[in-house]
XYZ file of C-alpha atoms in Angstrom:
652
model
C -16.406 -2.528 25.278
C -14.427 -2.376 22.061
C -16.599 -0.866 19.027
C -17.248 -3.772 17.276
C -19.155 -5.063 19.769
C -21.675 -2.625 19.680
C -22.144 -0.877 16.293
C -21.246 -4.560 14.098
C -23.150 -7.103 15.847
C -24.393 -8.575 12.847
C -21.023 -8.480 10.690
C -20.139 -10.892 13.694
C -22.461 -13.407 13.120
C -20.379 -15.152 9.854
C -21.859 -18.178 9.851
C -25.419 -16.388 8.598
C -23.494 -14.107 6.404
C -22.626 -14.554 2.744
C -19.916 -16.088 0.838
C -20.169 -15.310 -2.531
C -20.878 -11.677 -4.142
C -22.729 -8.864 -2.794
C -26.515 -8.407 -2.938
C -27.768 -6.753 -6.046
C -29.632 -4.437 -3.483
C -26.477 -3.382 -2.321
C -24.396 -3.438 -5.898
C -27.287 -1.179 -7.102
C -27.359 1.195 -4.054
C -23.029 1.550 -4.242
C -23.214 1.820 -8.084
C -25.601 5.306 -7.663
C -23.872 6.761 -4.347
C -20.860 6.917 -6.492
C -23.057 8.027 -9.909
C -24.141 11.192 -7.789
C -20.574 11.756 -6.454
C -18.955 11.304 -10.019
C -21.534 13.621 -11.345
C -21.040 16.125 -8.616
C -17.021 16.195 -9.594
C -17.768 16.406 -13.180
C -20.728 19.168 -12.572
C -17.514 21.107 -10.644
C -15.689 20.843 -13.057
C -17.450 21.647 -16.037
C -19.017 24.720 -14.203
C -15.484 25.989 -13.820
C -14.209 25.492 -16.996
C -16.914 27.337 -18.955
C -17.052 30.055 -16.416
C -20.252 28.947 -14.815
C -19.222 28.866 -11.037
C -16.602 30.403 -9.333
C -16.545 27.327 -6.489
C -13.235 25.678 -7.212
C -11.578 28.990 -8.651
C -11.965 30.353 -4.897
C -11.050 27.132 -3.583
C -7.987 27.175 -5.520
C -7.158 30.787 -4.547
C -7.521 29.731 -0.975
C -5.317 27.079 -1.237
C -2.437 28.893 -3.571
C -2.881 31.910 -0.304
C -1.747 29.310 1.742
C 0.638 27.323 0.097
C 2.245 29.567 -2.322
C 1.870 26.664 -4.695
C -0.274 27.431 -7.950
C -3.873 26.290 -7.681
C -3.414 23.174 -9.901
C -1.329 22.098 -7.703
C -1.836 23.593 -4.313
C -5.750 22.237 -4.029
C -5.227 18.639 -5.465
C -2.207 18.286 -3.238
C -3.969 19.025 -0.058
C -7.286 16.786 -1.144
C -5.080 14.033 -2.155
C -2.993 14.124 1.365
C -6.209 14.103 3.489
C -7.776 11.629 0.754
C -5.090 8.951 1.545
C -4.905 9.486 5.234
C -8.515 8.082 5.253
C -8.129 5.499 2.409
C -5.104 4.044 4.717
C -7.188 4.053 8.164
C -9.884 2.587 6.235
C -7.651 -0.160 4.663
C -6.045 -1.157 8.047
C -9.587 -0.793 10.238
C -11.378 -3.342 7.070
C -8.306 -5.987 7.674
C -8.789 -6.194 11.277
C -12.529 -6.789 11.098
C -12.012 -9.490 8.604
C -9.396 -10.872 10.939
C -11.556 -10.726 14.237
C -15.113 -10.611 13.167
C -14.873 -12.705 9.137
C -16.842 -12.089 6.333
C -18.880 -8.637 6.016
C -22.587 -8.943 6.132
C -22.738 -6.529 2.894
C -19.925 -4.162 1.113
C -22.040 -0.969 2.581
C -22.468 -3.634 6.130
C -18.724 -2.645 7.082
C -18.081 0.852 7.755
C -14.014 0.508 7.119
C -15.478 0.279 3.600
C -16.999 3.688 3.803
C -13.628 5.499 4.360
C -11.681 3.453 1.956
C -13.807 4.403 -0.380
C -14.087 8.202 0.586
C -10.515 8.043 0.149
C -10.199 6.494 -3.155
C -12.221 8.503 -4.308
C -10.274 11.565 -2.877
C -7.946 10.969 -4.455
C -9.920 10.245 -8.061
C -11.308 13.713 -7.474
C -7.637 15.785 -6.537
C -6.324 14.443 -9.976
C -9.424 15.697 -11.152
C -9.478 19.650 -10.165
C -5.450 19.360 -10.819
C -6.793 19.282 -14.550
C -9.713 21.237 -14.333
C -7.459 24.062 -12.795
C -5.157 23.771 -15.168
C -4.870 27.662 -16.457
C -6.555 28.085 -20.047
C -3.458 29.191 -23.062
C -0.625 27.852 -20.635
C 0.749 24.883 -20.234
C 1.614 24.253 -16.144
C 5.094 22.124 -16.760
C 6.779 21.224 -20.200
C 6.002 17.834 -19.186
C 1.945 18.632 -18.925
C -0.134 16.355 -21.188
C -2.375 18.042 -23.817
C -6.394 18.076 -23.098
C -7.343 19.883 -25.959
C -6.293 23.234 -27.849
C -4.982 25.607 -25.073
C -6.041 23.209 -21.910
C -3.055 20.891 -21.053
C -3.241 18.658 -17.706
C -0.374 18.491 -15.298
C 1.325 15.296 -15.666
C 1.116 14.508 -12.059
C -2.624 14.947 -11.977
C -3.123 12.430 -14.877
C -0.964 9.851 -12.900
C -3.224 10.172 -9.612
C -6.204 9.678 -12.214
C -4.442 6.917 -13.398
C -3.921 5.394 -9.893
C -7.214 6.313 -8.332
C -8.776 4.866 -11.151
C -7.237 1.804 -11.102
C -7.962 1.150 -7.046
C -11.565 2.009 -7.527
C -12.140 -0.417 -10.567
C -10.606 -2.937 -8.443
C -14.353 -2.788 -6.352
C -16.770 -4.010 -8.753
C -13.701 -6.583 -9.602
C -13.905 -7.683 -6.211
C -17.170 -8.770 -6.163
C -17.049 -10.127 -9.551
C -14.149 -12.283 -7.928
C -16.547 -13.590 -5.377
C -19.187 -14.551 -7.405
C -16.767 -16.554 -9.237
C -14.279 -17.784 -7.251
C -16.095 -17.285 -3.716
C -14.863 -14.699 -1.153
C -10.925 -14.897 -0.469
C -10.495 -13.701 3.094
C -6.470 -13.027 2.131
C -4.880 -9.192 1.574
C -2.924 -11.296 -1.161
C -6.190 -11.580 -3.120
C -6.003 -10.023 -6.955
C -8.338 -7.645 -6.297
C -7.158 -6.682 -3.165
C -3.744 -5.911 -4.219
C -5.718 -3.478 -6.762
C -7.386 -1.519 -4.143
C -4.319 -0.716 -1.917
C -1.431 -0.820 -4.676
C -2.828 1.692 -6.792
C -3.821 3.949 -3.554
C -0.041 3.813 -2.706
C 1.488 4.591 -6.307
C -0.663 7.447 -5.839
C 1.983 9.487 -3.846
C 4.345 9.247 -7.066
C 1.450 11.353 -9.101
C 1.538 13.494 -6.064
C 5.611 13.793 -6.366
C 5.298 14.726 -9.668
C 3.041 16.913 -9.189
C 4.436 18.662 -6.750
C 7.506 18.958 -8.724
C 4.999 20.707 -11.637
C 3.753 23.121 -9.023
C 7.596 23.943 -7.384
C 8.939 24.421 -10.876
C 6.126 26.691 -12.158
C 5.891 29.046 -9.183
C 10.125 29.129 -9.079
C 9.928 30.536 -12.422
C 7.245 33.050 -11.735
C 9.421 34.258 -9.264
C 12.687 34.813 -11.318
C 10.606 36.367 -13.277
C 9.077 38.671 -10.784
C 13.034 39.173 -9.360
C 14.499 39.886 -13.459
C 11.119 42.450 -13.769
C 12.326 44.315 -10.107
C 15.652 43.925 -10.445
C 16.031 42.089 -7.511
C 17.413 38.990 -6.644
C 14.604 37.090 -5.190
C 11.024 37.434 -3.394
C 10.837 37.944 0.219
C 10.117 34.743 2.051
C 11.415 32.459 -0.749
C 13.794 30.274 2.115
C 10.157 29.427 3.736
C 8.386 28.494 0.772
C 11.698 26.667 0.381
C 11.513 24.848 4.050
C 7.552 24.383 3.135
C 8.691 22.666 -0.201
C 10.875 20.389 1.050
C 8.590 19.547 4.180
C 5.791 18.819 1.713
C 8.565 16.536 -0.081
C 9.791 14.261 2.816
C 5.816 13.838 4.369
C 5.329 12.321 0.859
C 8.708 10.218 0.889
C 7.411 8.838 4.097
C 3.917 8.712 2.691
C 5.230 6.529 0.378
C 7.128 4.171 2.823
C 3.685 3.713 4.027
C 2.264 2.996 0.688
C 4.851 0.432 -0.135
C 4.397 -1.292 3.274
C 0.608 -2.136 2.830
C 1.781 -5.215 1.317
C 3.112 -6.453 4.285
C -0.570 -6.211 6.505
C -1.044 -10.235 6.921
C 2.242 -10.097 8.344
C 1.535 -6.683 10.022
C -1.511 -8.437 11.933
C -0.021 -11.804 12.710
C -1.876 -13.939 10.362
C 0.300 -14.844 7.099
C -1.030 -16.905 4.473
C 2.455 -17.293 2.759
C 5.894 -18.348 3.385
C 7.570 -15.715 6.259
C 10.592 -15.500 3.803
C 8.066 -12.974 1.824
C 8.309 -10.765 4.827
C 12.161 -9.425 4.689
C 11.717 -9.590 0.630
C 8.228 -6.930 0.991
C 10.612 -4.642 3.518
C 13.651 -4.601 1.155
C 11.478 -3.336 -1.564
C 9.679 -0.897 0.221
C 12.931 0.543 1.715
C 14.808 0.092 -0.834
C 12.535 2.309 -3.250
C 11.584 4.471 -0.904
C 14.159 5.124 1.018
C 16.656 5.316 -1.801
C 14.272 7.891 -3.755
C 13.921 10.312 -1.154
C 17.327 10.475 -0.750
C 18.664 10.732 -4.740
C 15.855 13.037 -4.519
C 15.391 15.172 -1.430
C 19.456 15.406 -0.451
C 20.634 14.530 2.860
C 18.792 13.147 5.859
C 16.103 12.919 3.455
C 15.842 8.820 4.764
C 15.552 9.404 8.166
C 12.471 11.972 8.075
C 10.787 9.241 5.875
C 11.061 6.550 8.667
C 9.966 9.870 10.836
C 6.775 10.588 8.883
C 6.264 6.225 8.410
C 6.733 6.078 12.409
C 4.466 8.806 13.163
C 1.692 7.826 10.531
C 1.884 4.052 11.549
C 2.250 4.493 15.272
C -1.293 6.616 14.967
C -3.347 4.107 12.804
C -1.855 1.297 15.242
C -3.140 3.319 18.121
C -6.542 4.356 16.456
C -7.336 0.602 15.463
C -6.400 -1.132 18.111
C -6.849 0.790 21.861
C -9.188 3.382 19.745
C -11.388 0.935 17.840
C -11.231 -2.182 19.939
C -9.373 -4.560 16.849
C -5.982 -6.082 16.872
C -3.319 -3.572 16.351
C -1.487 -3.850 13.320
C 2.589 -4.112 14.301
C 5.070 -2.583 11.859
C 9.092 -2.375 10.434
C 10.940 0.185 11.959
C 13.495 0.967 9.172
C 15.552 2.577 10.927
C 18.452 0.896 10.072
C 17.850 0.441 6.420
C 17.630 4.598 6.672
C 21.222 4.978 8.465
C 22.744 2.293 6.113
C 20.989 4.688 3.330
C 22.181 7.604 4.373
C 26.019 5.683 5.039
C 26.418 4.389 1.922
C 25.839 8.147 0.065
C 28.375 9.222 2.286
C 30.752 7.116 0.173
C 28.924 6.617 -2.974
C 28.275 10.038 -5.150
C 24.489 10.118 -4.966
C 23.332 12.336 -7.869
C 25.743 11.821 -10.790
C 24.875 7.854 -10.540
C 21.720 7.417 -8.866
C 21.114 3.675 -10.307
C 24.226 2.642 -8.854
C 24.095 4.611 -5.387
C 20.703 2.532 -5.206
C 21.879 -0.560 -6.358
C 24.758 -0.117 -3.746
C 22.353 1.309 -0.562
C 19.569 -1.479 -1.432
C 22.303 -3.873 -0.963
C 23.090 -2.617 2.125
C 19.713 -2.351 3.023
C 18.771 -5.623 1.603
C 21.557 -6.980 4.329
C 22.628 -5.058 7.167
C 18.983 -3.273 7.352
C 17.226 -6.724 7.562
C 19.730 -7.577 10.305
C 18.269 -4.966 12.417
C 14.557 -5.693 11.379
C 15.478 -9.379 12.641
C 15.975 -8.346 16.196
C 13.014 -5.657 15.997
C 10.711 -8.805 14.535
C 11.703 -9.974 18.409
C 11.224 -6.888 19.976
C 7.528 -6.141 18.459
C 6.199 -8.653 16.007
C 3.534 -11.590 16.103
C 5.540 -13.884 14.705
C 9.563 -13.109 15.282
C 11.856 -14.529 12.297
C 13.777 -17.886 13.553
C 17.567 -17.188 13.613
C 18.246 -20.638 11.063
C 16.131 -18.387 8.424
C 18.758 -15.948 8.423
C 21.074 -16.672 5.754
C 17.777 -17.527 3.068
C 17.135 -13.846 4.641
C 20.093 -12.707 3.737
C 20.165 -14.471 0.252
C 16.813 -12.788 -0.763
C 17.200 -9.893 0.806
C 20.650 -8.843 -1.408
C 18.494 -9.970 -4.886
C 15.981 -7.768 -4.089
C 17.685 -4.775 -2.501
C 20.033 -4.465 -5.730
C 17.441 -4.286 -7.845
C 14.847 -2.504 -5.561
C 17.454 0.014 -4.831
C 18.252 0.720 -8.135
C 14.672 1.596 -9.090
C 14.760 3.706 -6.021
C 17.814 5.859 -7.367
C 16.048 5.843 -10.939
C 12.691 7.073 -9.576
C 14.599 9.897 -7.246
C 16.844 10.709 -10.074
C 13.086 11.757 -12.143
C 11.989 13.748 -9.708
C 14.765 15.566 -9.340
C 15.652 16.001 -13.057
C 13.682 19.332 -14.027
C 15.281 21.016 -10.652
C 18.726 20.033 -12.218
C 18.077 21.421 -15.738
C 16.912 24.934 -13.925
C 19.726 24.959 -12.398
C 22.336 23.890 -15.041
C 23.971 21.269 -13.205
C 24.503 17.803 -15.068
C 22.033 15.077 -15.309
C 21.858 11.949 -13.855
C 23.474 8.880 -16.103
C 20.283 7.651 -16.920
C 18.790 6.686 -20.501
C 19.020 10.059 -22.635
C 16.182 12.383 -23.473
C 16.300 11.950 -26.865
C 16.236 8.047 -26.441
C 13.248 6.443 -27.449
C 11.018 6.050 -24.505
C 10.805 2.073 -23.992
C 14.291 2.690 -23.530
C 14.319 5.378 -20.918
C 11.387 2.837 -19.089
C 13.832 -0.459 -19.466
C 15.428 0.045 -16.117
C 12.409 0.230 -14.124
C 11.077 -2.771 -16.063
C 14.193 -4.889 -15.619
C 14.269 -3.950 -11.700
C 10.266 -4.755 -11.711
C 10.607 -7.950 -13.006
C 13.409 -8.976 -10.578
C 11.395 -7.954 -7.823
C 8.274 -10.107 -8.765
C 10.338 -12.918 -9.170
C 11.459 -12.717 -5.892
C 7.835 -12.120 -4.721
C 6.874 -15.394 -6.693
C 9.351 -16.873 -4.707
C 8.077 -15.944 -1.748
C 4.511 -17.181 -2.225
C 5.037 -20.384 -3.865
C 4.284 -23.488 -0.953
C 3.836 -26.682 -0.895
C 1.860 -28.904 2.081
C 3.846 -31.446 3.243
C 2.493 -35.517 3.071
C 2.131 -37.844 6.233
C 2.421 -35.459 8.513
C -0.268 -35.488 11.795
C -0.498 -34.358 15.330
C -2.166 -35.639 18.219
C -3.748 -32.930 20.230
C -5.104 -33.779 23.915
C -6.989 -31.026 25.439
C -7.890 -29.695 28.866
C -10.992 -27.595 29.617
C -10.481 -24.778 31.748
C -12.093 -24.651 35.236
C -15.557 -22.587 34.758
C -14.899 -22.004 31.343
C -18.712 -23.653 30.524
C -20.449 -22.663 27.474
C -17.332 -20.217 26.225
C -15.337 -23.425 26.181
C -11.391 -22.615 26.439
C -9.036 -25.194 26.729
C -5.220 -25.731 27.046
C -3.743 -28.191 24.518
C -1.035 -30.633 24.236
C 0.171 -31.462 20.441
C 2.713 -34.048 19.249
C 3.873 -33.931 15.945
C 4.064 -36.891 13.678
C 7.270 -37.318 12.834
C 8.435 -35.196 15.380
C 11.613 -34.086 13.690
C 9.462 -32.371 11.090
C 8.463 -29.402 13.559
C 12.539 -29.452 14.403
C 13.088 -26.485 11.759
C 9.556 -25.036 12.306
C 9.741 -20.642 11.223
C 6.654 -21.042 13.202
C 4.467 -23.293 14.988
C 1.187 -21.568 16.210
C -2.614 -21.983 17.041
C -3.978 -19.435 15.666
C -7.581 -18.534 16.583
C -9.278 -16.020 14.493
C -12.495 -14.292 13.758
C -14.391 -15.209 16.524
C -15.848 -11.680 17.336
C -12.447 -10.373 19.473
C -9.246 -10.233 19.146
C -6.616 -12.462 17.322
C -5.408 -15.118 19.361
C -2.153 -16.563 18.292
C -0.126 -18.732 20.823
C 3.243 -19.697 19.789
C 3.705 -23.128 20.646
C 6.124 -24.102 23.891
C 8.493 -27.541 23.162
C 8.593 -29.407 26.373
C 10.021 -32.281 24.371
C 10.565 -34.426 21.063
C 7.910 -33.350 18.537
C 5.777 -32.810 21.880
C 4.667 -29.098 22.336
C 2.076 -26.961 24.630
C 0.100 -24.306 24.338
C 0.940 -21.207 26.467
C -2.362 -19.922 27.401
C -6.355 -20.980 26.424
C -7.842 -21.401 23.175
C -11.112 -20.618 22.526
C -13.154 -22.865 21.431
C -16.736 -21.723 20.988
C -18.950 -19.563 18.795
C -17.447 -18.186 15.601
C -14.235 -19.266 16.264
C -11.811 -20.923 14.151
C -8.631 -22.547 16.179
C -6.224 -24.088 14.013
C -3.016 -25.252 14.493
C -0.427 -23.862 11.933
C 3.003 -25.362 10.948
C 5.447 -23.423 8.571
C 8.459 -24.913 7.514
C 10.863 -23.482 4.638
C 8.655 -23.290 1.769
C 5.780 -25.668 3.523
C 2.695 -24.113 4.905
C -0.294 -26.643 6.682
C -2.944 -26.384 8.887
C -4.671 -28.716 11.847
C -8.155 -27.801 12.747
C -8.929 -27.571 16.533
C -12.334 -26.435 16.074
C -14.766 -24.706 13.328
C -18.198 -23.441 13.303
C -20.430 -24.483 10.970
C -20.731 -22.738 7.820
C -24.109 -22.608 6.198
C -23.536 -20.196 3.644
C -20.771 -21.962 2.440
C -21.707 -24.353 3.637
C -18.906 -26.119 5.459
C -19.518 -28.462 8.403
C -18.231 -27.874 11.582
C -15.374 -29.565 13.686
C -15.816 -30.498 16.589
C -12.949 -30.183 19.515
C -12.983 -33.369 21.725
C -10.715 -34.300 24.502
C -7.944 -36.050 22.693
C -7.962 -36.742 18.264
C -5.479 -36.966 15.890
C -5.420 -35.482 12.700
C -3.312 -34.926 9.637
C -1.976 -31.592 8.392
C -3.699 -30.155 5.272
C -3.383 -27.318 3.323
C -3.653 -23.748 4.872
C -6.340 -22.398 1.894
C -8.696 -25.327 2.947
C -9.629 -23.765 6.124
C -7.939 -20.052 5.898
C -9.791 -19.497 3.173
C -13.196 -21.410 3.549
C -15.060 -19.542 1.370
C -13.383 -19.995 -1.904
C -15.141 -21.641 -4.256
C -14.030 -25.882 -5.278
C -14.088 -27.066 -8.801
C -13.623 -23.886 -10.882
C -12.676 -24.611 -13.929
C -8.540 -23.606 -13.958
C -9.133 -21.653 -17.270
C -11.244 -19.561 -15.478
C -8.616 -18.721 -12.873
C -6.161 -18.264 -15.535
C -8.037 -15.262 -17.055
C -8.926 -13.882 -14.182
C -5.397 -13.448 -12.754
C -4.732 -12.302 -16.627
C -7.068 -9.601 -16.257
C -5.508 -8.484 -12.971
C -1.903 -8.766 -14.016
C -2.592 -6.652 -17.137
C -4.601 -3.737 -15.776
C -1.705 -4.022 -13.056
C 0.862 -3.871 -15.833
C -0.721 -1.206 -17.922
C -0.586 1.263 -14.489
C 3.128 0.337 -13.652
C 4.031 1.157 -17.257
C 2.011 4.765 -17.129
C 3.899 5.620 -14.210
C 7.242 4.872 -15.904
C 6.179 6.698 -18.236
C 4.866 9.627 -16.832
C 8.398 9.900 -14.259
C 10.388 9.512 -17.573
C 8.317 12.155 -19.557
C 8.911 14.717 -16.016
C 12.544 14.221 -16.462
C 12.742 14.515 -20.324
C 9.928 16.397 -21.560
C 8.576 17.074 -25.035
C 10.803 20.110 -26.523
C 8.911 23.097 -26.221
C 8.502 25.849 -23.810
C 7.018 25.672 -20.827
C 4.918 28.789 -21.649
C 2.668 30.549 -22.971
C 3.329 32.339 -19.782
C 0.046 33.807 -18.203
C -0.620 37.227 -18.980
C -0.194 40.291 -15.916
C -3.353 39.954 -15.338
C -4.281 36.576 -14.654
C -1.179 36.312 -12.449
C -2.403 38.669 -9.926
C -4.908 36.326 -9.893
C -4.806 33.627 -6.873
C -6.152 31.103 -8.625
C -3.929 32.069 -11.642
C -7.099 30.883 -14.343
C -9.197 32.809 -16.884
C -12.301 30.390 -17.632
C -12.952 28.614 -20.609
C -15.074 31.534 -22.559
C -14.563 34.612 -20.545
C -12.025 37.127 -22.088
């Protein structure tokens, strides 16, 4: 018995649940839960800094035993790890619910909600203490950003606040959305892109700060080898291997990140056109995959995919034989890595980053897809048709230049204060003493490509006088959980000729997806491969995609009362014209809001989204060219032998 089944047997029942916002029982109870956990942090905190509490300074000691990282760096980093691993098996665990079971009863009513936010919040809370630990009278990096007189945060911690932030706001959002605009059961909803985009631009705060923390505890050490006279510190090659370790779990981390976008498509159940597919893996790849290798030197692509594989084979494991759902399917990008890892063979890497990437997300954007093509065969839902191929291609080389070169711009910022210790030459990017919209144009150029490609990708149309006739067959015993085998001609028949797919897809119904692509046994005439369920919660469509045209044939639906929404009944033989997908995909959203209304809503959404893309610019470009200054003051004898490496706030 899968766990649904047991511990969600009212989520299940969606036609009593409701469609619009959460109760305010439930909005009240969320909105103190995290008031007590915010105040909790902030209590921490505030303890530490004026000396109050010694909690987080042993913490941090702990942590900087272990690590050999400095506190600020060493804690946050491990929180924010853990933080994500549960945000992301939250994420994934919420989808398939919504997928097999619908709507949640309540926000607190689904306990995927629970970890995502646990995670979130995480994450919130290692930006947090990477401030808070930030030693009083020194500044942790030249890039750190000033607090107040003598307390300056690391830069990477004020990113992960940034990002945190910015996924956790997108929860009251969410319900706000669905009070207006009714619940939108789609990944590709505003709000939802909030919640998992800013938990996976998290890992470039956690880059950075990593970068902080390496740079800070190299120095100490030059300084400890100048003061002995030696030439280094015993055990510096395995804080070394430990560094770099730390580095390509976070490359791959953020693989992972960047591949959340692709879940609909993960699951089986796309709500946009399948071109958007190869376009979401060229970016992710190409940014990834390119980054870690401008910054992390050779091989650096491969243990990505490694850590991706290994991260992604586990949540598909835990969700679906673990937790009962359907398992979430995933790229394999192992190809895009070798083609990576080819191209700096022949390309020099760190002298021109931009164009290494713009020259390996090329080659990524083409030859990579190629192999994703045959793995869609090998282990997707819904494999990509070989006449899609050369639109593949076509979209795939727009957005691997340009994703590519914001992966060699991103891995040439990481990498820039390692470079300056070391006196080699920087990377031919915008100059330090440029001003900084400058040094943030590239990024912003690439950006823009890529959402125009994205655009591209979910722009559809439904196509007019098109029908099917659908004649179905009960199955022998099948009584009250009514399952039937179904014959469907389409009307014109040459319109399903080109189909990228042609499905029913039955969903939410308590189970498992069901999606049965459709078998041609002639002209426009085509048979299912196995029964549809048609009872219950169920909804059994019938789904046509055809380049750049999405529409939708209901078999059977439920009633709806919350909605409400009638139900459709499934009789031996009917015909019925195609309609658009949102109609029935998307039941719950709300008819006859006013198209201003949408129109600032998405505004809202797009800006907040803008405003976080444009700190992170910002904060890579300020790690690579910091303010002038020095790094110091340097921490006194004293506090060094400290662990923890801080004097509180008021204590001399």
């Amino acid at each position: 018995m899968s766990f649904h089944t047991t511990s969600l047997a009212t989520v299940v029942q969606a036609a009593a649940e409701p469609a619009g916002g959460a109760a305010i029982g439930e909005v009240l109870l969320a909105s103190a839960m995290a008031g007590v956990a915010t105040a909790v942090l902030g209590w921490l905190g505030y303890t530490h800094r004026t000396g109050r509490s010694q909690v987080l300074a042993r913490a941090g000691a702990v942590a900087e035993r272990t690590s050999g990282m400095p506190a600020w760096a060493a804690l946050p980093g491990a929180l924010a790890g853990v933080a994500l691993l549960v945000a992301v098996l939250g994420m994934y665990w919420d989808i398939a619910l919504h997928i097999d079971d619908g709507r949640d009863a309540g926000p607190l009513a689904n306990p995927a909600h629970y970890f995502i936010l646990a995670g979130l919040f995480g994450i919130f809370a290692a930006g947090f203490l990477a401030i808070v630990l930030s030693p009083q009278g020194s500044r942790p990096s030249r890039g750190a950003v000033r607090v107040t007189r003598g307390w300056y945060a690391p830069l990477g911690g004020v990113l992960m606040i940034c990002c945190s932030a910015f996924s956790l706001v997108g929860f009251p959002l969410d319900d706000v959305w669905h009070r207006l605009f009714g619940q939108d059961v789609t990944l590709w909803g505003p709000t939802h892109l909030m919640l998992i985009g800013g938990a996976g631009m998290t890992l470039v705060g956690m880059s950075v700060l990593l970068v902080e923390g390496g740079g800070a505890r190299a120095l100490e050490r030059e300084e400890t080898a100048t003061r002995e006279g030696g030439a280094g510190t015993p055990g510096s090659r395995t804080w070394a291997f430990f560094m770099r370790m730390r580095f390509l779990g976070i490359a791959g981390g953020f693989l992972v990140g960047l591949s959340t976008f692709q879940a609909e498509f993960d699951f089986g159940v796309p709500q946009f056109a399948l071109i958007l597919q190869p376009a979401l893996i060229t970016v992710a790849a190409g940014v990834a995959l390119v980054s870690a290798r401008v910054f992390l030197g050779p091989g650096a692509a491969l243990w990505a995919v490694f850590y991706f594989v290994l991260v992604r084979g586990g949540l598909a494991l835990i969700v679906g034989p673990g937790l009962g759902e359907t398992t979430p399917h995933f790229p394999l990008y192992l190809g895009s890595a070798l083609v990576v890892e080819g191209v700096a063979l022949l390309v020099a890497v760190r002298r021109d980053p931009v164009r290494f990437g713009a020259i390996a997300g090329a080659a990524v954007g083409t030859v990579g897809l190629l192999t994703e093509q045959v793995w869609t065969h090998v282990w997707m839902t819904l494999p990509w048709p070989a006449d899609m191929l050369p639109e593949t291609l076509a979209v795939g080389l727009v957005t691997g230049i340009a994703a590519g070169a914001l992966g060699g711009w991103v891995g040439a910022m990481l990498r820039a204060p390692q470079a300056i210790a070391k006196g080699e030459d920087t990377p031919r990017v915008a100059p330090a003493s440029a001003p900084m919209i400058r040094r943030i144009a590239l990024p912003g150029v690439c950006g823009l490509v890529v959402a125009a490609v994205v655009g591209y990708g979910l722009m559809t149309s439904t196509p007019q006088g098109l029908s099917a006739d659908v004649r179905l067959a009960d199955v022998a015993g099948s009584g009250q959980q009514r399952e039937a085998t179904a014959e469907v001609t389409i009307r014109p028949a040459s319109k399903a000729d080109d189909a990228r797919w042609l499905t029913v897809t039955a969903w939410q119904g308590g189970t498992k997806l069901h999606v049965d692509r459709l078998e041609q046994v002639g002209p426009g005439r085509y048979r299912s491969t196995e029964p549809l369920p048609l009872h219950g919660d169920w909804k059994t469509l019938i789904r046509l995609h055809t380049r750049g045209e999405l529409a939708t044939v209901p078999i059977y639906l439920p009633e709806d009362k919350a909605i409400p929404a009638p139900a459709v009944p499934a009789p031996a033989s009917f015909t019925r014209a195609f309609q658009g997908e949102k109609e029935f995909l998307q039941r719950e959203a709300k008819g006859g809001v006013s198209g201003w209304l949408w129109g600032v809503g998405y505004a809202v959404v797009l800006g907040i989204a803008a405003a976080l893309l444009v700190a992170l610019a910002w904060g890579l470009a300020r790690l690579a060219a910091p303010p002038a200054g020095p790094q110091g003051p340097r921490r006194p004898a004293a506090d060094r032998r400290s662990p923890a490496g801080l004097r509180p706030v008021g204590t001399s």
